[in-house]
PDB file of C-alpha atoms and ligand atoms in Angstrom:
ATOM      1  CA  MET T   1      91.902  96.847  93.711  1.00  0.00           C
ATOM      2  CA  ALA T   2      94.368  97.526  91.243  1.00  0.00           C
ATOM      3  CA  GLU T   3      93.293  95.737  88.126  1.00  0.00           C
ATOM      4  CA  ASP T   4      96.680  95.921  86.352  1.00  0.00           C
ATOM      5  CA  LEU T   5      99.272  93.527  87.714  1.00  0.00           C
ATOM      6  CA  LYS T   6     102.953  94.820  87.523  1.00  0.00           C
ATOM      7  CA  ILE T   7     105.021  92.573  85.615  1.00  0.00           C
ATOM      8  CA  THR T   8     108.792  92.668  86.928  1.00  0.00           C
ATOM      9  CA  GLU T   9     111.970  91.416  84.981  1.00  0.00           C
ATOM     10  CA  GLY T  10     115.136  90.300  86.895  1.00  0.00           C
ATOM     11  CA  SER T  11     115.879  87.396  88.986  1.00  0.00           C
ATOM     12  CA  ILE T  12     113.775  84.799  89.842  1.00  0.00           C
ATOM     13  CA  ILE T  13     113.790  86.341  93.660  1.00  0.00           C
ATOM     14  CA  GLU T  14     113.317  89.600  92.494  1.00  0.00           C
ATOM     15  CA  GLN T  15     110.228  88.420  90.515  1.00  0.00           C
ATOM     16  CA  TYR T  16     108.969  86.756  93.437  1.00  0.00           C
ATOM     17  CA  LYS T  17     109.752  89.612  95.889  1.00  0.00           C
ATOM     18  CA  ASP T  18     107.519  91.590  93.324  1.00  0.00           C
ATOM     19  CA  ILE T  19     104.757  89.647  92.632  1.00  0.00           C
ATOM     20  CA  ILE T  20     103.950  87.827  95.646  1.00  0.00           C
ATOM     21  CA  PRO T  21     102.989  91.078  97.642  1.00  0.00           C
ATOM     22  CA  GLN T  22     100.529  91.897  94.870  1.00  0.00           C
ATOM     23  CA  ILE T  23      99.119  88.571  94.925  1.00  0.00           C
ATOM     24  CA  LEU T  24      98.255  88.550  98.613  1.00  0.00           C
ATOM     25  CA  ALA T  25      96.722  92.343  98.137  1.00  0.00           C
ATOM     26  CA  ILE T  26      94.190  90.690  95.845  1.00  0.00           C
ATOM     27  CA  ILE T  27      93.184  87.863  97.554  1.00  0.00           C
ATOM     28  CA  ALA T  28      92.759  89.572 100.849  1.00  0.00           C
ATOM     29  CA  ASP T  29      90.267  91.910  99.658  1.00  0.00           C
ATOM     30  CA  GLU T  30      88.158  88.818  98.170  1.00  0.00           C
ATOM     31  CA  ARG T  31      86.453  86.061 100.101  1.00  0.00           C
ATOM     32  CA  ASP T  32      85.556  83.683  97.460  1.00  0.00           C
ATOM     33  CA  LEU T  33      87.928  80.967  96.866  1.00  0.00           C
ATOM     34  CA  VAL T  34      87.365  80.125  93.310  1.00  0.00           C
ATOM     35  CA  ALA T  35      87.965  83.692  92.350  1.00  0.00           C
ATOM     36  CA  ASN T  36      91.198  83.912  94.575  1.00  0.00           C
ATOM     37  CA  LEU T  37      92.510  81.021  93.180  1.00  0.00           C
ATOM     38  CA  ALA T  38      91.861  82.136  89.983  1.00  0.00           C
ATOM     39  CA  ASN T  39      93.763  85.333  90.078  1.00  0.00           C
ATOM     40  CA  ILE T  40      96.339  83.040  91.539  1.00  0.00           C
ATOM     41  CA  VAL T  41      97.207  81.479  88.698  1.00  0.00           C
ATOM     42  CA  ALA T  42      96.591  83.985  86.694  1.00  0.00           C
ATOM     43  CA  ALA T  43      99.140  86.110  88.300  1.00  0.00           C
ATOM     44  CA  LEU T  44     101.543  83.787  88.283  1.00  0.00           C
ATOM     45  CA  LYS T  45     101.197  82.808  84.735  1.00  0.00           C
ATOM     46  CA  GLU T  46     101.417  86.480  83.604  1.00  0.00           C
ATOM     47  CA  GLN T  47     104.662  87.144  85.865  1.00  0.00           C
ATOM     48  CA  PHE T  48     106.389  83.813  85.018  1.00  0.00           C
ATOM     49  CA  ASN T  49     105.138  82.603  81.699  1.00  0.00           C
ATOM     50  CA  TRP T  50     105.243  78.898  83.167  1.00  0.00           C
ATOM     51  CA  PHE T  51     103.584  76.303  80.538  1.00  0.00           C
ATOM     52  CA  TRP T  52     100.834  75.138  83.070  1.00  0.00           C
ATOM     53  CA  VAL T  53      99.671  76.824  86.608  1.00  0.00           C
ATOM     54  CA  GLY T  54      96.674  75.594  88.558  1.00  0.00           C
ATOM     55  CA  PHE T  55      95.177  73.847  91.330  1.00  0.00           C
ATOM     56  CA  TYR T  56      93.418  70.972  92.047  1.00  0.00           C
ATOM     57  CA  LEU T  57      91.091  70.302  95.142  1.00  0.00           C
ATOM     58  CA  VAL T  58      90.273  67.705  97.080  1.00  0.00           C
ATOM     59  CA  LYS T  59      86.791  66.283  96.517  1.00  0.00           C
ATOM     60  CA  ASP T  60      85.161  63.022  97.364  1.00  0.00           C
ATOM     61  CA  ASN T  61      88.725  61.927  98.137  1.00  0.00           C
ATOM     62  CA  GLU T  62      90.075  62.586  94.594  1.00  0.00           C
ATOM     63  CA  LEU T  63      92.289  65.816  93.322  1.00  0.00           C
ATOM     64  CA  VAL T  64      89.575  67.418  91.159  1.00  0.00           C
ATOM     65  CA  LEU T  65      90.738  70.185  88.289  1.00  0.00           C
ATOM     66  CA  ALA T  66      90.339  73.608  89.590  1.00  0.00           C
ATOM     67  CA  PRO T  67      91.517  77.266  88.413  1.00  0.00           C
ATOM     68  CA  PHE T  68      94.115  76.822  86.024  1.00  0.00           C
ATOM     69  CA  GLN T  69      95.890  78.562  83.316  1.00  0.00           C
ATOM     70  CA  GLY T  70      97.258  76.844  80.289  1.00  0.00           C
ATOM     71  CA  PRO T  71      96.303  73.559  77.947  1.00  0.00           C
ATOM     72  CA  ILE T  72      93.748  71.479  79.180  1.00  0.00           C
ATOM     73  CA  ALA T  73      94.329  69.076  82.112  1.00  0.00           C
ATOM     74  CA  CYS T  74      93.264  65.871  83.337  1.00  0.00           C
ATOM     75  CA  THR T  75      90.306  66.630  85.375  1.00  0.00           C
ATOM     76  CA  ARG T  76      90.760  63.903  88.345  1.00  0.00           C
ATOM     77  CA  ILE T  77      93.629  62.336  90.202  1.00  0.00           C
ATOM     78  CA  ALA T  78      93.903  59.721  92.472  1.00  0.00           C
ATOM     79  CA  LYS T  79      95.681  59.828  96.160  1.00  0.00           C
ATOM     80  CA  GLY T  80      98.898  58.633  95.472  1.00  0.00           C
ATOM     81  CA  ARG T  81      98.823  58.793  91.359  1.00  0.00           C
ATOM     82  CA  GLY T  82     101.299  60.915  89.714  1.00  0.00           C
ATOM     83  CA  VAL T  83     103.190  64.003  90.937  1.00  0.00           C
ATOM     84  CA  CYS T  84     100.118  65.666  92.375  1.00  0.00           C
ATOM     85  CA  GLY T  85      98.589  62.689  94.000  1.00  0.00           C
ATOM     86  CA  ASP T  86     101.896  61.642  95.779  1.00  0.00           C
ATOM     87  CA  ALA T  87     102.366  65.457  97.075  1.00  0.00           C
ATOM     88  CA  TRP T  88      98.807  64.732  98.375  1.00  0.00           C
ATOM     89  CA  GLU T  89      99.429  61.460  99.934  1.00  0.00           C
ATOM     90  CA  GLN T  90     102.980  62.598 101.422  1.00  0.00           C
ATOM     91  CA  SER T  91     101.896  66.181 102.416  1.00  0.00           C
ATOM     92  CA  LYS T  92     105.175  67.150 100.965  1.00  0.00           C
ATOM     93  CA  VAL T  93     106.392  69.554  98.274  1.00  0.00           C
ATOM     94  CA  LEU T  94     107.609  67.803  95.284  1.00  0.00           C
ATOM     95  CA  ILE T  95     110.150  69.429  92.884  1.00  0.00           C
ATOM     96  CA  VAL T  96     110.634  67.160  89.620  1.00  0.00           C
ATOM     97  CA  PRO T  97     113.441  68.259  87.692  1.00  0.00           C
ATOM     98  CA  ASP T  98     112.626  65.859  85.053  1.00  0.00           C
ATOM     99  CA  VAL T  99     109.020  64.454  84.487  1.00  0.00           C
ATOM    100  CA  ASP T 100     110.052  61.453  82.369  1.00  0.00           C
ATOM    101  CA  ALA T 101     112.219  60.209  85.238  1.00  0.00           C
ATOM    102  CA  TYR T 102     109.587  60.306  87.726  1.00  0.00           C
ATOM    103  CA  PRO T 103     107.525  56.941  87.888  1.00  0.00           C
ATOM    104  CA  GLY T 104     104.063  57.436  87.553  1.00  0.00           C
ATOM    105  CA  HIS T 105     104.280  61.277  86.291  1.00  0.00           C
ATOM    106  CA  ILE T 106     101.147  61.882  84.663  1.00  0.00           C
ATOM    107  CA  ALA T 107     101.431  63.305  81.201  1.00  0.00           C
ATOM    108  CA  CYS T 108      98.841  65.891  80.774  1.00  0.00           C
ATOM    109  CA  SER T 109     101.101  67.567  77.906  1.00  0.00           C
ATOM    110  CA  SER T 110     104.231  66.279  76.363  1.00  0.00           C
ATOM    111  CA  HIS T 111     105.494  69.643  76.483  1.00  0.00           C
ATOM    112  CA  SER T 112     105.694  69.812  80.333  1.00  0.00           C
ATOM    113  CA  LYS T 113     109.452  68.925  81.285  1.00  0.00           C
ATOM    114  CA  SER T 114     109.618  69.688  85.059  1.00  0.00           C
ATOM    115  CA  GLU T 115     107.196  70.525  87.705  1.00  0.00           C
ATOM    116  CA  ILE T 116     106.646  71.614  91.211  1.00  0.00           C
ATOM    117  CA  VAL T 117     103.519  70.538  93.336  1.00  0.00           C
ATOM    118  CA  LEU T 118     103.033  71.911  96.785  1.00  0.00           C
ATOM    119  CA  PRO T 119     100.564  70.652  99.056  1.00  0.00           C
ATOM    120  CA  ILE T 120      97.606  73.186 100.788  1.00  0.00           C
ATOM    121  CA  LEU T 121      97.686  71.793 104.421  1.00  0.00           C
ATOM    122  CA  ARG T 122      95.195  73.044 106.661  1.00  0.00           C
ATOM    123  CA  ASN T 123      95.406  71.611 110.735  1.00  0.00           C
ATOM    124  CA  GLY T 124      97.315  68.717 108.897  1.00  0.00           C
ATOM    125  CA  THR T 125      94.484  68.035 106.102  1.00  0.00           C
ATOM    126  CA  CYS T 126      95.844  68.025 102.496  1.00  0.00           C
ATOM    127  CA  LEU T 127      92.938  70.367 100.804  1.00  0.00           C
ATOM    128  CA  GLY T 128      94.499  70.431  97.573  1.00  0.00           C
ATOM    129  CA  VAL T 129      97.742  70.981  95.722  1.00  0.00           C
ATOM    130  CA  LEU T 130      99.178  73.930  93.240  1.00  0.00           C
ATOM    131  CA  ASP T 131     100.834  72.345  90.509  1.00  0.00           C
ATOM    132  CA  ILE T 132     102.926  74.222  88.164  1.00  0.00           C
ATOM    133  CA  ASP T 133     104.647  72.617  84.796  1.00  0.00           C
ATOM    134  CA  SER T 134     107.615  73.986  82.960  1.00  0.00           C
ATOM    135  CA  SER T 135     108.543  73.305  79.371  1.00  0.00           C
ATOM    136  CA  ALA T 136     112.116  73.323  80.403  1.00  0.00           C
ATOM    137  CA  LEU T 137     113.706  70.803  82.604  1.00  0.00           C
ATOM    138  CA  ASN T 138     115.122  71.636  85.979  1.00  0.00           C
ATOM    139  CA  THR T 139     112.980  74.656  86.212  1.00  0.00           C
ATOM    140  CA  PHE T 140     112.271  74.536  89.917  1.00  0.00           C
ATOM    141  CA  ASP T 141     113.964  74.464  93.112  1.00  0.00           C
ATOM    142  CA  GLU T 142     113.680  75.216  96.494  1.00  0.00           C
ATOM    143  CA  ILE T 143     113.692  78.879  96.142  1.00  0.00           C
ATOM    144  CA  ASP T 144     110.499  78.423  94.205  1.00  0.00           C
ATOM    145  CA  ALA T 145     109.064  76.253  97.202  1.00  0.00           C
ATOM    146  CA  GLN T 146     109.778  78.921  99.509  1.00  0.00           C
ATOM    147  CA  TYR T 147     107.738  81.678  97.860  1.00  0.00           C
ATOM    148  CA  LEU T 148     105.139  79.521  96.486  1.00  0.00           C
ATOM    149  CA  GLN T 149     104.530  78.519 100.065  1.00  0.00           C
ATOM    150  CA  GLU T 150     103.970  82.163 101.030  1.00  0.00           C
ATOM    151  CA  VAL T 151     100.807  82.290  98.462  1.00  0.00           C
ATOM    152  CA  ILE T 152      99.301  78.798  99.671  1.00  0.00           C
ATOM    153  CA  ASP T 153      99.549  80.039 103.567  1.00  0.00           C
ATOM    154  CA  ALA T 154      97.469  83.172 102.404  1.00  0.00           C
ATOM    155  CA  ILE T 155      94.691  81.106 100.822  1.00  0.00           C
ATOM    156  CA  ARG T 156      91.496  81.240 103.274  1.00  0.00           C
ATOM    157  CA  PHE T 157      89.406  78.310 103.159  1.00  0.00           C
TER     158      PHE T 157
HETATM  159  N1  SME N 201     101.538  66.250  85.978  1.00  0.00           N
HETATM  160  C1  SME N 201     100.735  66.252  87.090  1.00  0.00           C
HETATM  161  C2  SME N 201      99.257  66.130  86.390  1.00  0.00           C
HETATM  162  C3  SME N 201      99.025  67.303  86.409  1.00  0.00           C
HETATM  163  S1  SME N 201      99.156  68.069  84.884  1.00  0.00           S
HETATM  164  O1  SME N 201     100.551  68.354  85.147  1.00  0.00           O
HETATM  165  C4  SME N 201      98.511  69.505  85.053  1.00  0.00           C
HETATM  166  C5  SME N 201     101.012  64.796  87.838  1.00  0.00           C
HETATM  167  O2  SME N 201     101.920  63.555  87.428  1.00  0.00           O
HETATM  168  O3  SME N 201     100.241  64.461  88.872  1.00  0.00           O
END
């Protein structure tokens, strides 16, 4: 596997179109879940430089912090708590343009201003979430959801 990521400049779509095939190639070669989650967050952080990129995995009916890049974060989130717990409970992608306006948002950092959370669904069961925080308002939209979903779908459990 190539060890250097090719980082692209350009529109957000151009960036996704360049980085996603690289991510898919990296994780296709490896069977270990933690190794793959770690490389996914590293690649996304390196390309987009978002404030925080990480996974939470469902363990014993809680979301537990998994590989991430960024400042330290809360380790456990209950179902229906915060954006992550809501995305888990609702099995739905949640896009939050302003975290301060989101009821129940869990502020791991005051620098986080907007957020997207994608549930990882397999046979209708949520196994975890991908959580991305931005230090700017209104960072994420359906384009992000669409491209990030391609990464979610490629993760093998
Ligand atoms: N803000 C999230 C908590 C996780 S951190 O952002 C890393 C939430 O409301 O679920």
